[in-house]
Amino acid sequence: MTATAPQTDRAPRAESPRAPNFLARVLLTVLGGALTLAAFGLWLVPVSGGMPMLFLMKLGISLVMLIAGMCCLVVTRGQRG
């Protein structure tokens, strides 16, 4: 027979990420909404000169703002379960 170490209980669980508290949820919701609206509102501002490079930069900035805004809004939803 071989000696084995006694089995202990399972390893302690790592704490699951919790939903942010109320103030953080409100701030993230406002920030997410503002970034999302700003991403679309950026296209309402006319570009003087109409250089194609400006449209590419505007597209990149609006996509970053849209993704960041959506991430803020998704974080505020909390855990479903």
Coordinates of N, CA and C in Angstrom, one line a residue:
M1 N 0.8 -1.2 0.0 CA 0.0 0.0 0.0 C 0.9 1.2 0.0
T2 N 0.3 2.2 -0.7 CA 1.0 3.5 -0.7 C 0.3 4.5 0.2
A3 N 1.0 5.3 0.8 CA 0.4 6.3 1.7 C 0.0 7.5 0.9
T4 N -1.2 7.9 1.1 CA -1.7 9.1 0.4 C -2.1 10.2 1.4
A5 N -2.0 11.4 1.0 CA -2.4 12.5 1.9 C -3.9 12.5 2.1
P6 N -4.3 12.8 3.3 CA -5.8 12.9 3.5 C -6.5 13.9 2.6
Q7 N -7.6 13.6 2.2 CA -8.3 14.5 1.3 C -9.0 15.6 2.2
T8 N -8.8 16.8 1.8 CA -9.4 17.9 2.5 C -10.5 18.4 1.7
D9 N -11.3 19.3 2.2 CA -12.4 19.9 1.5 C -11.9 20.6 0.2
R10 N -12.8 20.9 -0.6 CA -12.4 21.6 -1.8 C -11.7 22.9 -1.6
A11 N -11.0 23.3 -2.6 CA -10.3 24.6 -2.4 C -11.3 25.7 -2.3
P12 N -10.9 26.7 -1.5 CA -11.9 27.8 -1.3 C -12.1 28.5 -2.7
R13 N -13.4 28.8 -2.9 CA -13.8 29.5 -4.1 C -13.2 30.9 -4.1
A14 N -12.8 31.3 -5.3 CA -12.5 32.7 -5.4 C -13.8 33.5 -5.5
E15 N -13.8 34.7 -4.9 CA -15.0 35.4 -4.9 C -15.4 35.8 -6.3
S16 N -16.6 35.7 -6.6 CA -17.1 36.1 -7.9 C -17.2 37.6 -8.0
P17 N -17.0 38.1 -9.2 CA -17.1 39.6 -9.3 C -18.5 40.1 -8.9
R18 N -18.6 41.0 -8.0 CA -19.9 41.5 -7.6 C -20.3 42.7 -8.5
A19 N -21.5 43.0 -8.5 CA -22.0 44.2 -9.2 C -21.6 45.4 -8.4
P20 N -21.3 46.5 -9.1 CA -20.8 47.7 -8.4 C -21.9 48.2 -7.5
N21 N -21.5 49.0 -6.5 CA -22.5 49.6 -5.6 C -23.4 50.6 -6.3
F22 N -24.3 51.2 -5.6 CA -25.3 52.0 -6.3 C -24.7 53.3 -6.9
L23 N -23.9 54.0 -6.2 CA -23.3 55.2 -6.8 C -22.5 54.9 -8.0
A24 N -21.7 53.8 -8.0 CA -20.9 53.5 -9.1 C -21.8 53.1 -10.3
R25 N -22.9 52.4 -10.0 CA -23.8 52.0 -11.1 C -24.4 53.2 -11.7
V26 N -24.8 54.2 -10.9 CA -25.4 55.4 -11.5 C -24.4 56.2 -12.3
L27 N -23.2 56.3 -11.8 CA -22.1 57.0 -12.6 C -21.8 56.3 -13.9
L28 N -21.7 55.0 -13.8 CA -21.4 54.2 -15.0 C -22.5 54.3 -16.0
T29 N -23.8 54.3 -15.5 CA -24.9 54.4 -16.4 C -24.9 55.8 -17.1
V30 N -24.6 56.8 -16.4 CA -24.6 58.2 -17.0 C -23.4 58.3 -18.0
L31 N -22.3 57.8 -17.6 CA -21.1 57.8 -18.5 C -21.3 57.0 -19.7
G32 N -21.9 55.8 -19.6 CA -22.2 54.9 -20.7 C -23.2 55.5 -21.7
G33 N -24.2 56.1 -21.1 CA -25.2 56.8 -22.0 C -24.6 58.0 -22.7
A34 N -23.8 58.8 -22.0 CA -23.2 60.0 -22.6 C -22.2 59.5 -23.7
L35 N -21.4 58.5 -23.5 CA -20.5 58.1 -24.5 C -21.2 57.5 -25.7
T36 N -22.3 56.8 -25.5 CA -23.0 56.2 -26.6 C -23.7 57.3 -27.4
L37 N -24.3 58.3 -26.8 CA -24.9 59.4 -27.5 C -23.9 60.2 -28.2
A38 N -22.7 60.4 -27.6 CA -21.7 61.2 -28.2 C -21.1 60.5 -29.4
A39 N -21.1 59.2 -29.4 CA -20.6 58.5 -30.6 C -21.5 58.7 -31.8
F40 N -22.8 58.8 -31.6 CA -23.7 59.1 -32.7 C -23.7 60.6 -33.0
G41 N -23.6 61.4 -32.0 CA -23.7 62.9 -32.1 C -22.4 63.4 -32.8
L42 N -21.4 62.7 -32.8 CA -20.1 63.1 -33.5 C -20.4 63.3 -35.0
W43 N -21.3 62.5 -35.5 CA -21.5 62.5 -36.9 C -22.4 63.7 -37.3
L44 N -23.0 64.3 -36.4 CA -23.9 65.5 -36.7 C -23.1 66.8 -36.9
V45 N -21.8 66.8 -36.4 CA -21.0 67.9 -36.6 C -20.4 67.9 -38.0
P46 N -20.6 69.0 -38.7 CA -20.0 69.0 -40.1 C -18.5 69.1 -40.1
V47 N -17.8 68.5 -41.0 CA -16.4 68.5 -41.1 C -16.0 69.6 -42.2
S48 N -15.2 70.5 -41.8 CA -14.8 71.5 -42.8 C -13.6 71.0 -43.6
G49 N -13.7 71.1 -44.9 CA -12.6 70.6 -45.8 C -13.0 69.2 -46.3
G50 N -13.6 68.4 -45.6 CA -14.0 67.1 -46.1 C -12.9 66.2 -46.5
M51 N -11.8 66.3 -45.7 CA -10.7 65.4 -46.0 C -11.0 64.0 -45.6
P52 N -10.7 63.0 -46.5 CA -11.0 61.6 -46.1 C -10.4 61.1 -44.9
M53 N -9.2 61.6 -44.5 CA -8.5 61.1 -43.3 C -9.3 61.5 -42.1
L54 N -10.0 62.7 -42.1 CA -10.8 63.1 -41.0 C -12.0 62.2 -40.8
F55 N -12.5 61.7 -41.9 CA -13.6 60.7 -41.7 C -13.2 59.4 -41.1
L56 N -12.0 59.0 -41.4 CA -11.4 57.8 -40.9 C -11.2 58.0 -39.4
M57 N -10.6 59.1 -39.0 CA -10.4 59.4 -37.6 C -11.7 59.5 -36.8
K58 N -12.7 60.1 -37.4 CA -14.0 60.3 -36.8 C -14.6 58.9 -36.6
L59 N -14.5 58.0 -37.6 CA -15.0 56.7 -37.5 C -14.4 55.9 -36.3
G60 N -13.0 56.0 -36.2 CA -12.3 55.4 -35.1 C -12.7 55.9 -33.8
I61 N -12.8 57.2 -33.6 CA -13.2 57.8 -32.3 C -14.6 57.4 -32.0
S62 N -15.5 57.4 -32.9 CA -16.9 57.1 -32.6 C -17.0 55.6 -32.2
L63 N -16.3 54.8 -32.9 CA -16.3 53.3 -32.5 C -15.8 53.1 -31.1
V64 N -14.7 53.8 -30.8 CA -14.1 53.6 -29.4 C -15.1 54.1 -28.4
M65 N -15.7 55.3 -28.7 CA -16.7 55.8 -27.7 C -17.9 54.9 -27.6
L66 N -18.4 54.3 -28.7 CA -19.6 53.5 -28.7 C -19.3 52.2 -27.9
I67 N -18.1 51.6 -28.1 CA -17.7 50.3 -27.4 C -17.5 50.6 -25.9
A68 N -16.9 51.7 -25.6 CA -16.7 52.1 -24.2 C -18.0 52.4 -23.5
G69 N -18.9 53.0 -24.2 CA -20.2 53.3 -23.6 C -21.0 52.1 -23.4
M70 N -21.0 51.2 -24.4 CA -21.7 49.9 -24.2 C -21.1 49.0 -23.1
C71 N -19.8 49.1 -22.9 CA -19.2 48.3 -21.8 C -19.6 48.9 -20.5
C72 N -19.7 50.2 -20.4 CA -20.2 50.8 -19.1 C -21.6 50.4 -18.8
L73 N -22.4 50.4 -19.8 CA -23.8 50.0 -19.6 C -24.0 48.5 -19.3
V74 N -23.2 47.7 -19.8 CA -23.3 46.3 -19.6 C -22.8 46.0 -18.1
V75 N -21.8 46.7 -17.7 CA -21.3 46.4 -16.3 C -22.3 46.8 -15.3
T76 N -23.1 47.8 -15.6 CA -24.1 48.2 -14.6 C -25.3 47.3 -14.4
R77 N -25.4 46.3 -15.4 CA -26.6 45.4 -15.3 C -26.4 44.4 -14.2
G78 N -25.2 44.1 -13.8 CA -25.0 43.2 -12.6 C -25.2 41.8 -13.0
Q79 N -25.3 40.9 -12.0 CA -25.3 39.5 -12.2 C -26.8 39.1 -12.5
R80 N -27.0 38.2 -13.4 CA -28.3 37.6 -13.6 C -28.2 36.2 -13.1
G81 N -29.2 35.8 -12.5 CA -29.2 34.4 -12.0 C -30.2 34.1 -11.1

